[in-house]
PDB file of C-alpha atoms in Angstrom:
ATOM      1  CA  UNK A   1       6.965  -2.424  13.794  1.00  0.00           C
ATOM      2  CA  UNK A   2       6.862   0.185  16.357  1.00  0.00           C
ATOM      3  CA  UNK A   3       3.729   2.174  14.964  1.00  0.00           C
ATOM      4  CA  UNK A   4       2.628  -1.646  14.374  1.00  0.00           C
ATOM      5  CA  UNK A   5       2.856  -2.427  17.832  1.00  0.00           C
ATOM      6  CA  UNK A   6       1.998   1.053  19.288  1.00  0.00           C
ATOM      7  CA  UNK A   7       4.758   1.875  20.693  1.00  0.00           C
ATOM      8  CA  UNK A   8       5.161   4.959  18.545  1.00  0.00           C
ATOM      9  CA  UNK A   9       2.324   6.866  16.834  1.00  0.00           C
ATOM     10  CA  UNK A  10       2.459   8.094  13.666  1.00  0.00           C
ATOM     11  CA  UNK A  11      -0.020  11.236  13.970  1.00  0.00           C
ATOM     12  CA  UNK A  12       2.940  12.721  16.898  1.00  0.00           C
ATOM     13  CA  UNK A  13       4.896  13.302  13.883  1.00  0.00           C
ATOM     14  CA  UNK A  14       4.558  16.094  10.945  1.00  0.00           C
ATOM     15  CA  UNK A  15       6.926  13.971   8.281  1.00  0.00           C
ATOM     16  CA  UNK A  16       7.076  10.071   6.834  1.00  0.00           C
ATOM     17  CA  UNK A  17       9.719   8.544   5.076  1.00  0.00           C
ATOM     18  CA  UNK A  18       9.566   5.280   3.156  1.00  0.00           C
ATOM     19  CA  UNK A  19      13.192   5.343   2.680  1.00  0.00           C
ATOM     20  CA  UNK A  20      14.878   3.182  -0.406  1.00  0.00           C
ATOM     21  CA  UNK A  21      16.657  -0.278   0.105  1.00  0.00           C
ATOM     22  CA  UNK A  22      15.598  -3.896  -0.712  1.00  0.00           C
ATOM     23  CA  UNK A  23      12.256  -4.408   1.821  1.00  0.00           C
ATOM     24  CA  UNK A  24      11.686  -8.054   2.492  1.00  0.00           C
ATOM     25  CA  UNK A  25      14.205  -8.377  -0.501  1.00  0.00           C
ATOM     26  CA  UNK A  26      12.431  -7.236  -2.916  1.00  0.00           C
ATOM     27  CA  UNK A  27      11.669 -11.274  -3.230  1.00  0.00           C
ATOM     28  CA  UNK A  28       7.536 -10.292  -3.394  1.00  0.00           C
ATOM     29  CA  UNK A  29       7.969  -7.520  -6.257  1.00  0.00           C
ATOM     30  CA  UNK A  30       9.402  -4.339  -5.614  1.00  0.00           C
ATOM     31  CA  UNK A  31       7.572  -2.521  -2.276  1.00  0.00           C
ATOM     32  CA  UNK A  32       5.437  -5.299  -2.324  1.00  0.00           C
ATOM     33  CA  UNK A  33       5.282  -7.006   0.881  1.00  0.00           C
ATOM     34  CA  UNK A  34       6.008  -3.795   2.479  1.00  0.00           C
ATOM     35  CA  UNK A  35       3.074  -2.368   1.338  1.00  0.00           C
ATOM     36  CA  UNK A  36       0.641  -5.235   2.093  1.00  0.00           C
ATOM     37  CA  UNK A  37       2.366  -4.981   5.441  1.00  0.00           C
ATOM     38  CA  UNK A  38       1.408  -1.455   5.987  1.00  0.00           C
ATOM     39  CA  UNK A  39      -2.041  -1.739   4.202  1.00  0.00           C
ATOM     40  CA  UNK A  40      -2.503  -4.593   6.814  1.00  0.00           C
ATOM     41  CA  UNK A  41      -2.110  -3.064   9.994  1.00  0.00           C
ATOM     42  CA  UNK A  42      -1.466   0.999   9.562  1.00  0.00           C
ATOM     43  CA  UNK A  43      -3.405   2.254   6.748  1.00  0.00           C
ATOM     44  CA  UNK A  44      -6.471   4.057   8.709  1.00  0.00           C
ATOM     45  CA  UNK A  45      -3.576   5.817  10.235  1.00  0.00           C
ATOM     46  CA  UNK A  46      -2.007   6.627   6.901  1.00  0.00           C
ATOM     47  CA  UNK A  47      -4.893   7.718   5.711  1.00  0.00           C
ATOM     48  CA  UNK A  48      -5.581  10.141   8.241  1.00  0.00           C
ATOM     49  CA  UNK A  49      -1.950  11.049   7.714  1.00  0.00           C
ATOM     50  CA  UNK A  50      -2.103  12.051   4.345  1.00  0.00           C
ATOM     51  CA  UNK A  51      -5.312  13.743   4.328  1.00  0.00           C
ATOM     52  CA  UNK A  52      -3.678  16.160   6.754  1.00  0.00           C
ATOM     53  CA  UNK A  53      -1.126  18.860   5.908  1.00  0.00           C
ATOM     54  CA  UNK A  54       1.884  16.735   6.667  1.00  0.00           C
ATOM     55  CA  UNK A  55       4.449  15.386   4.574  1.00  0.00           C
ATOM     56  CA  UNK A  56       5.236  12.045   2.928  1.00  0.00           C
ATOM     57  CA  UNK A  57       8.622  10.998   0.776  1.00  0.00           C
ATOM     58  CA  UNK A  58       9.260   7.661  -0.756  1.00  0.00           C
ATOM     59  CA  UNK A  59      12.681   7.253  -2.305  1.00  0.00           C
ATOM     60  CA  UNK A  60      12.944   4.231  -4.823  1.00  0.00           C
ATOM     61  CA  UNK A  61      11.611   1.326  -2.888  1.00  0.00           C
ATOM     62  CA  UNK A  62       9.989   3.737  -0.590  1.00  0.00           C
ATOM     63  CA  UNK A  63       8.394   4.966  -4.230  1.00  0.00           C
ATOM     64  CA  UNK A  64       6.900   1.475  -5.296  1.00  0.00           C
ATOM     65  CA  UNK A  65       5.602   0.869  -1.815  1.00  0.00           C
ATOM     66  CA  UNK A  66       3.977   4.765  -2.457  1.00  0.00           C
ATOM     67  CA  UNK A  67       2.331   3.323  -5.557  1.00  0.00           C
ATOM     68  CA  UNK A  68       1.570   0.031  -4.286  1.00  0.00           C
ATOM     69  CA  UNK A  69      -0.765   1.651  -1.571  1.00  0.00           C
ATOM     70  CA  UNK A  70      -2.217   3.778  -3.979  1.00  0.00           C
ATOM     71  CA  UNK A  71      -0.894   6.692  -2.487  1.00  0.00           C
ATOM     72  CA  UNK A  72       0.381   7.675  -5.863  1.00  0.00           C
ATOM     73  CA  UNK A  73      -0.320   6.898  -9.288  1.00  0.00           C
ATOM     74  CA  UNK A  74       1.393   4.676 -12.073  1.00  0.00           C
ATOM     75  CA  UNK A  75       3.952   1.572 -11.013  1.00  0.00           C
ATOM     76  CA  UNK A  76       7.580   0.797 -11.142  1.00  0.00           C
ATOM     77  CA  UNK A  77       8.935  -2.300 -13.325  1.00  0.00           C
ATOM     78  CA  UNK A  78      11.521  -3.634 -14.224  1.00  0.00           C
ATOM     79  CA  UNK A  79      14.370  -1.422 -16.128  1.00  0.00           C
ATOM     80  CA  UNK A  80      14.105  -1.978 -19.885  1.00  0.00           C
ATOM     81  CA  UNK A  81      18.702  -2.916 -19.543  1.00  0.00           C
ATOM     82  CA  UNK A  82      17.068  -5.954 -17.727  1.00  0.00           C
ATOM     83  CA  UNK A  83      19.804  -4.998 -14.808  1.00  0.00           C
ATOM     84  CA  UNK A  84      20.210  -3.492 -11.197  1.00  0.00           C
ATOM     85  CA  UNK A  85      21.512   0.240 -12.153  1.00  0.00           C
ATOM     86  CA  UNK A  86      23.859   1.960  -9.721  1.00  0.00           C
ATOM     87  CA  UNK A  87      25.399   5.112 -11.312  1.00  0.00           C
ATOM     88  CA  UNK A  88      24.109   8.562 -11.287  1.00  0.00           C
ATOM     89  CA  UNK A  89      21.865  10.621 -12.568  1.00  0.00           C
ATOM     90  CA  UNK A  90      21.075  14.692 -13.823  1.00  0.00           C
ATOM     91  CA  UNK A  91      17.593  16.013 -12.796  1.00  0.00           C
ATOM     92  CA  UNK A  92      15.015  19.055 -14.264  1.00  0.00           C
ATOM     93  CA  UNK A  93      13.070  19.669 -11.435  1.00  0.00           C
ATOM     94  CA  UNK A  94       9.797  20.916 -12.740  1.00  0.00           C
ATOM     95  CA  UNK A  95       7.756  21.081  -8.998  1.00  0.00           C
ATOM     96  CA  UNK A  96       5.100  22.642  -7.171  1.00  0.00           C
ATOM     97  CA  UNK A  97       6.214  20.593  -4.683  1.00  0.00           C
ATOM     98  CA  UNK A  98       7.327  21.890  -1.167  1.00  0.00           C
ATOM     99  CA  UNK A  99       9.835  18.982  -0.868  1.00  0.00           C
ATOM    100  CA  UNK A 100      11.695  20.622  -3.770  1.00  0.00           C
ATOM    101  CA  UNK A 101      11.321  24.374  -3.135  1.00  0.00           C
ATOM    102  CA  UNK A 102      13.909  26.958  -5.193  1.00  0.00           C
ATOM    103  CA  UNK A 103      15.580  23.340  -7.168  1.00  0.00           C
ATOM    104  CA  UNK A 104      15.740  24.042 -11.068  1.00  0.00           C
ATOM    105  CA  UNK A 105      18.275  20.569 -11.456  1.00  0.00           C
ATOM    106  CA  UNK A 106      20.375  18.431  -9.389  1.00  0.00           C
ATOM    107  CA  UNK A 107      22.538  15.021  -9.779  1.00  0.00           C
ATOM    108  CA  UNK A 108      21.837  12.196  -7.941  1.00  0.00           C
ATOM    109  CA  UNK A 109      22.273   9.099  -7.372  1.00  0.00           C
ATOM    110  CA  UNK A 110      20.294   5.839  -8.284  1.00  0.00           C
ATOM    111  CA  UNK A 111      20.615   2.176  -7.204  1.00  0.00           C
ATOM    112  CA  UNK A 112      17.261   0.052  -8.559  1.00  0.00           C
ATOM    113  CA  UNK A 113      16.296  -3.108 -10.358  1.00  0.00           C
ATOM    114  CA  UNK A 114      12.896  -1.521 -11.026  1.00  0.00           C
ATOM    115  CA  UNK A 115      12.806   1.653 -11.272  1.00  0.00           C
ATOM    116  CA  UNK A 116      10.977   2.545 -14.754  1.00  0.00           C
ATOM    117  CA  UNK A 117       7.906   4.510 -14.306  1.00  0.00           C
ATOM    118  CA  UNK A 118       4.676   3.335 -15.934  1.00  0.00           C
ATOM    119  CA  UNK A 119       1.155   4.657 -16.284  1.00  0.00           C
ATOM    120  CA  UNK A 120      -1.523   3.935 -18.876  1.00  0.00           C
ATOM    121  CA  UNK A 121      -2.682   6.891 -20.524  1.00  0.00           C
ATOM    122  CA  UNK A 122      -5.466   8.697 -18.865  1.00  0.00           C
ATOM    123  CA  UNK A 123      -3.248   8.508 -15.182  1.00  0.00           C
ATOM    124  CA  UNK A 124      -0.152  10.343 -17.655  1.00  0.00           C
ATOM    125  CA  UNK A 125      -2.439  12.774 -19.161  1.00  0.00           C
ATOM    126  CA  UNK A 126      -3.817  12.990 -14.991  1.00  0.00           C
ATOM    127  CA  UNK A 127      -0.173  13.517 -14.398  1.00  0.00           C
ATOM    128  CA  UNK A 128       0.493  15.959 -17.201  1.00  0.00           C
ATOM    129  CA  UNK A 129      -2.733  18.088 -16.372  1.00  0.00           C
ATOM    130  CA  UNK A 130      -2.757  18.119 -12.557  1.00  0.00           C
ATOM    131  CA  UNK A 131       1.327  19.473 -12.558  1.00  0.00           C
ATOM    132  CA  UNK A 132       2.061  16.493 -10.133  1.00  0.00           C
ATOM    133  CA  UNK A 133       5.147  15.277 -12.726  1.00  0.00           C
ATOM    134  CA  UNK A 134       8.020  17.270 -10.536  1.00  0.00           C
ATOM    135  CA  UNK A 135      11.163  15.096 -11.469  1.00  0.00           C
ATOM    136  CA  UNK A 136      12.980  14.132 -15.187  1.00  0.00           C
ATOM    137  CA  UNK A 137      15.456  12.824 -15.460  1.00  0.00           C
ATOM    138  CA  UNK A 138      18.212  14.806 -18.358  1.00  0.00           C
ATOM    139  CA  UNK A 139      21.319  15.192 -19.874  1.00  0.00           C
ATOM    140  CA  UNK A 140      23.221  17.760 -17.380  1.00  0.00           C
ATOM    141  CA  UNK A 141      26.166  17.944 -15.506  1.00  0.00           C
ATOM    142  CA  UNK A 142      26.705  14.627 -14.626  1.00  0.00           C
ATOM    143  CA  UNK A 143      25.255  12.483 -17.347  1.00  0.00           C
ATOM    144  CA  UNK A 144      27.660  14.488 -19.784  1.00  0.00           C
ATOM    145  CA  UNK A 145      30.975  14.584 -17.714  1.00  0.00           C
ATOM    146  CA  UNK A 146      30.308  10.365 -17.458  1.00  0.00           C
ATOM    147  CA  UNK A 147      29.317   9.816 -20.729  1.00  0.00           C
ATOM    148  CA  UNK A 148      25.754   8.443 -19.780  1.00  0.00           C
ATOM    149  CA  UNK A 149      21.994   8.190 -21.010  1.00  0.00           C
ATOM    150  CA  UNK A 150      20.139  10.784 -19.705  1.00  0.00           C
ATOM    151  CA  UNK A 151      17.248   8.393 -19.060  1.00  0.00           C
ATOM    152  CA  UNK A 152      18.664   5.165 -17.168  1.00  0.00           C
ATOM    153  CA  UNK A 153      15.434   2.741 -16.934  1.00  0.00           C
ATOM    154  CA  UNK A 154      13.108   3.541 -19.782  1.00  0.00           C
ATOM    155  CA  UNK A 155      11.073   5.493 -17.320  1.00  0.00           C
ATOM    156  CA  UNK A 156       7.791   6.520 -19.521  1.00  0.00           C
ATOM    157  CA  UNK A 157       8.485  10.943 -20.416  1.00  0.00           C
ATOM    158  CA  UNK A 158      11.510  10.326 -18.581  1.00  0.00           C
ATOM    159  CA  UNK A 159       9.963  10.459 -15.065  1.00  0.00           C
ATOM    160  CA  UNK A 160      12.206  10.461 -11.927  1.00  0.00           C
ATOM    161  CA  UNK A 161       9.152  11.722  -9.438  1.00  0.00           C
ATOM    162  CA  UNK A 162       5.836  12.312  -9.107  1.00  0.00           C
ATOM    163  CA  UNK A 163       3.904  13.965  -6.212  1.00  0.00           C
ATOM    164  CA  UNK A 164      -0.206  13.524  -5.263  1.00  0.00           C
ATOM    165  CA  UNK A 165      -2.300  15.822  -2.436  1.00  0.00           C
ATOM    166  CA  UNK A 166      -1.215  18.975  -3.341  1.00  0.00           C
ATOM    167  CA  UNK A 167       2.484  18.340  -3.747  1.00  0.00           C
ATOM    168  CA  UNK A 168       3.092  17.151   0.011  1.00  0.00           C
ATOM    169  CA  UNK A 169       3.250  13.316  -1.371  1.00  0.00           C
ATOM    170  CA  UNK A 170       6.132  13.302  -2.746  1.00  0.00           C
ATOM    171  CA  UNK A 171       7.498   9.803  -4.335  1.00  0.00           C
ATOM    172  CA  UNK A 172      11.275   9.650  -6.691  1.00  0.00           C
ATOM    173  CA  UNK A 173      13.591   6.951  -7.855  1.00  0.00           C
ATOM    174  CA  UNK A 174      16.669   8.580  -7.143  1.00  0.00           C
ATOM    175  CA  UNK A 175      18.445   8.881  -3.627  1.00  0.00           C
ATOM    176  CA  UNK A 176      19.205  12.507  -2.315  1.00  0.00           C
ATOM    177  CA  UNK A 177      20.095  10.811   1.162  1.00  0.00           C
ATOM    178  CA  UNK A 178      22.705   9.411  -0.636  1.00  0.00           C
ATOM    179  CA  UNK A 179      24.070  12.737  -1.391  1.00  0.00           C
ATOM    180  CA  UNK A 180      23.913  14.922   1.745  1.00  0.00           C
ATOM    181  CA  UNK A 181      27.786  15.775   1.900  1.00  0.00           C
ATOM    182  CA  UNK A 182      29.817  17.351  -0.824  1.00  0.00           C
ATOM    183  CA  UNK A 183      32.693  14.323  -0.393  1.00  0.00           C
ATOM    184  CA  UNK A 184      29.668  11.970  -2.012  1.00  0.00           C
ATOM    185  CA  UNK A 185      29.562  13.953  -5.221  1.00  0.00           C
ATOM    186  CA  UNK A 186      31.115  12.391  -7.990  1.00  0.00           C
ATOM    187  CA  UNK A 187      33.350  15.287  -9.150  1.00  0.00           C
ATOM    188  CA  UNK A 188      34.149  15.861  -5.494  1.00  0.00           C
ATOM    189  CA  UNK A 189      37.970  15.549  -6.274  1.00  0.00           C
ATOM    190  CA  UNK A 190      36.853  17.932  -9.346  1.00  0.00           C
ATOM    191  CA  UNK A 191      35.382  20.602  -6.716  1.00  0.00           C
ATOM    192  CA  UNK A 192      38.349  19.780  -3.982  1.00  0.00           C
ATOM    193  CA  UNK A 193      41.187  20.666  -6.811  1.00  0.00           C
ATOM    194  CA  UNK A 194      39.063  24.307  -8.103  1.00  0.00           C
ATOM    195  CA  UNK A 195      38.850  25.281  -4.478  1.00  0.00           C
ATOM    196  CA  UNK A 196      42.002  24.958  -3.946  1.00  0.00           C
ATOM    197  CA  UNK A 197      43.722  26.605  -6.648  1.00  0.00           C
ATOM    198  CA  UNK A 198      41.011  29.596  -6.258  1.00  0.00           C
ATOM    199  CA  UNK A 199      41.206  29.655  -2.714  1.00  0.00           C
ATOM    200  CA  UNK A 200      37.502  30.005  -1.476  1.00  0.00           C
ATOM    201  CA  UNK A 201      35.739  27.627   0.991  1.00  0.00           C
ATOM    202  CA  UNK A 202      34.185  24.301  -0.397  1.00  0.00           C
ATOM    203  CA  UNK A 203      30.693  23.625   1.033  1.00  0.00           C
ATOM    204  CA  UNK A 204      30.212  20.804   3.385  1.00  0.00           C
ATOM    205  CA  UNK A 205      27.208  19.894   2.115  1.00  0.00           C
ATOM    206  CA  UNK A 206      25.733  18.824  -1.465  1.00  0.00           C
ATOM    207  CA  UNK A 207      22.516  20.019  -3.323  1.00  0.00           C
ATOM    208  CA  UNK A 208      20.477  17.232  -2.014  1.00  0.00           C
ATOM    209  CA  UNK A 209      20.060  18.510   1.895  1.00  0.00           C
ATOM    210  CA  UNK A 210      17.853  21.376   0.086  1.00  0.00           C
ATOM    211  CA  UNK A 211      15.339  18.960  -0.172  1.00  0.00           C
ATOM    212  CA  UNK A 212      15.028  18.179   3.466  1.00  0.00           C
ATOM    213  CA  UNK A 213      15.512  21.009   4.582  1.00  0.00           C
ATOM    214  CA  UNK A 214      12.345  22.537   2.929  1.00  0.00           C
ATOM    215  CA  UNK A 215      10.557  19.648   4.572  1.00  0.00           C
ATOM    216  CA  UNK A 216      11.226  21.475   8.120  1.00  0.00           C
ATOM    217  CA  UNK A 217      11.132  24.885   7.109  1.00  0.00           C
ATOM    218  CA  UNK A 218       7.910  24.439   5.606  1.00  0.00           C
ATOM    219  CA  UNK A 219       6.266  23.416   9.097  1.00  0.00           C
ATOM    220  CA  UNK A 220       8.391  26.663  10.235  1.00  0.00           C
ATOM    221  CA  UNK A 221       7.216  28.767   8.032  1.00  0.00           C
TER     222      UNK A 221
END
């Protein structure tokens, strides 16, 4: 509403987020009226945006409203268990991406409805070709120590994130906000108990800050 209203505008800043959570409660379709919302009133300026070499994250319903606009490929339906998921998740990062610089895997977590990733076949074999698949989801850490499906939604190759203009779009199911601090793994008490008995230091933070912290260092570098 501020960019809406001018108050704000978005070409003073270097990064977007379309951060997850229910918009307009989801009651439209997931990222739905969101993205008519933006498409209405901001897009010139998103366009210009994107075209630039600036950075842009959508994280689950910030990902539909990504694909919505157009802004990436494919769509988001419902999960084939026909239920809202909240557990987590392992992931092979496979990225040119310079939101996920020097990540091979990482566990995080999910919360969706609609989070399975869909794409008719020439935008996959798009996908496949142009290296813009970054994120799949797999059995690791995680997935075995809880006893869960690698693959929570049905997501088509097991997609967790895809990326568009040269990697800086960046759009993923999962929540790595949601993981910033090492007390919000789930193994935490895991971690807490090895530290102790071996003495050394247990990190403050989790995995998951990597990923925003190559989203500043790359305007550093």
């Amino acid at each position: 509403n501020d960019l809406i209203q001018g108050i704000k505008k978005i070409k003073d800043y270097q990064i977007s987020v379309f951060p997850g959570g229910f918009s307009y409660g989801d009651d439209l379709g997931s990222g739905q009226a969101y993205a008519n919302k933006v498409r209405n009133h901001l897009w010139e300026d998103i366009e210009n945006f994107v075209s630039q070499d600036k950075l842009v994250i959508g994280i689950c319903n910030g990902f539909q409203i990504l694909t919505n606009l157009g802004l990436l490929p494919g769509a988001l339906t419902f999960n084939d268990g026909g239920r809202y998921l909240d557990r987590w998740v392992d992931l092979k990062i496979e990225s040119h991406s310079p939101w996920l610089k020097g990540l091979k895997t990482i566990s995080l977590p999910i919360a969706h409805g609609e989070g399975k990733f869909q794409a008719d076949k020439k935008i996959f074999h798009d996908l496949k070709i142009s290296q813009n698949i970054v994120a799949r989801y797999t059995k690791g850490e995680i997935c075995t120590y809880q006893d869960l499906s690698a693959n929570p939604n049905g997501s088509l190759d097991d997609i967790a994130g895809i990326t568009a203009y040269q990697g800086r779009v960046l759009g993923m199911m999962p929540h790595p906000e949601r993981a910033l601090l090492i007390t919000q793994l789930p193994q935490f008490p895991f971690l807490k108990e090895k530290s102790r008995r071996t003495k050394k230091d247990l990190p403050e933070y989790g995995p998951a800050l990597q990923i925003f912290k190559n989203a500043t260092n790359y305007f550093k570098e």
